[in-house]
Short mmCIF file of C-alpha atoms and ligand atoms in Angstrom, two decimals:
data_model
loop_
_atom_site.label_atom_id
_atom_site.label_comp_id
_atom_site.label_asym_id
_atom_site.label_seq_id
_atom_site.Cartn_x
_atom_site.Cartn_y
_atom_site.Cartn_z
CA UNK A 91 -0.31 -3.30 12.66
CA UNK A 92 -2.05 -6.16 11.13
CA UNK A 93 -4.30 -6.99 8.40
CA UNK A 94 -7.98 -6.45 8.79
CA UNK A 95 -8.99 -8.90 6.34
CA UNK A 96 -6.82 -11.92 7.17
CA UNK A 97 -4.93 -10.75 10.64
CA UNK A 98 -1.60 -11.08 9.37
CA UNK A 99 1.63 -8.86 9.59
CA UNK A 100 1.55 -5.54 7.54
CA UNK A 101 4.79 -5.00 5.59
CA UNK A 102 5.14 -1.27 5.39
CA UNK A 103 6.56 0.47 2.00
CA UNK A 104 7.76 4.02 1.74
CA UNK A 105 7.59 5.20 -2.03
CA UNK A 106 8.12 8.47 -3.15
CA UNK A 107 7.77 10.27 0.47
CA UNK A 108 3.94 8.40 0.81
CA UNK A 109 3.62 5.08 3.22
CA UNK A 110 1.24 2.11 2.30
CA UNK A 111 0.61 -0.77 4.60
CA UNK A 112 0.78 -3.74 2.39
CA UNK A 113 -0.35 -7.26 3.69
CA UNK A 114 0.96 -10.31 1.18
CA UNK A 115 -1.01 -13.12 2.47
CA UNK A 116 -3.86 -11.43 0.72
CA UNK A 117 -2.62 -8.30 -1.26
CA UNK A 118 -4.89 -5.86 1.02
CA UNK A 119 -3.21 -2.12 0.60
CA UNK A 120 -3.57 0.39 2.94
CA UNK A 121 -2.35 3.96 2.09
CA UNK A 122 -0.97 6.49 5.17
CA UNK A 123 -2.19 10.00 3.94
CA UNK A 124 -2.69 12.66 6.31
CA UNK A 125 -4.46 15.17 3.86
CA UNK A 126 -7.11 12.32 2.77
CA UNK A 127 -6.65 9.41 0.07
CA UNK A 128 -7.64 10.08 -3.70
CA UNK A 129 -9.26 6.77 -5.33
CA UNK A 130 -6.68 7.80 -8.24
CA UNK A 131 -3.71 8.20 -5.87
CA UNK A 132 -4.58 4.75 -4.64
CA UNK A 133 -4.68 2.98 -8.03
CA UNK A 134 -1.38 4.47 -9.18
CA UNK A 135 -0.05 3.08 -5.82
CA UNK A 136 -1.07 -0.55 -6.81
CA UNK A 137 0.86 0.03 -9.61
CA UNK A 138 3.59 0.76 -8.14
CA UNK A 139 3.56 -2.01 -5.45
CA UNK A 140 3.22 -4.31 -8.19
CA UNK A 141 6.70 -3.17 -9.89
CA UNK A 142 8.36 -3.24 -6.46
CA UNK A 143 7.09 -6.84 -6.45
CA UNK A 144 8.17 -8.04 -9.65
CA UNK A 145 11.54 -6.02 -9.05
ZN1 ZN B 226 -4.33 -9.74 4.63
#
């Protein structure tokens, strides 16, 4: 899958059971729900991406 701002390579992340499609060229997330994405669920996930990143 690739980015649909910028066209590059999605990295995909699996954290706590949910999947996001993360592109780092230009930090566009997209999160895999199948029961329909919550704004808050969302934010929570950039925070989370951005402790995976700092490691
Ligand atoms: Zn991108």
């Amino acid at each position: 899958m690739d980015c649909p701002r910028c066209s590059a390579t999605l990295k995909t992340y699996t954290l706590e059971g949910h999947q996001a499609e993360v592109c780092e060229s230009c930090g566009y997330a997209g999160v895999a729900v199948e029961h329909g994405s919550e704004p808050e669920e969302f934010e929570s996930w950039q925070d989370a991406l951005a402790r995976f990143r700092d490691g």
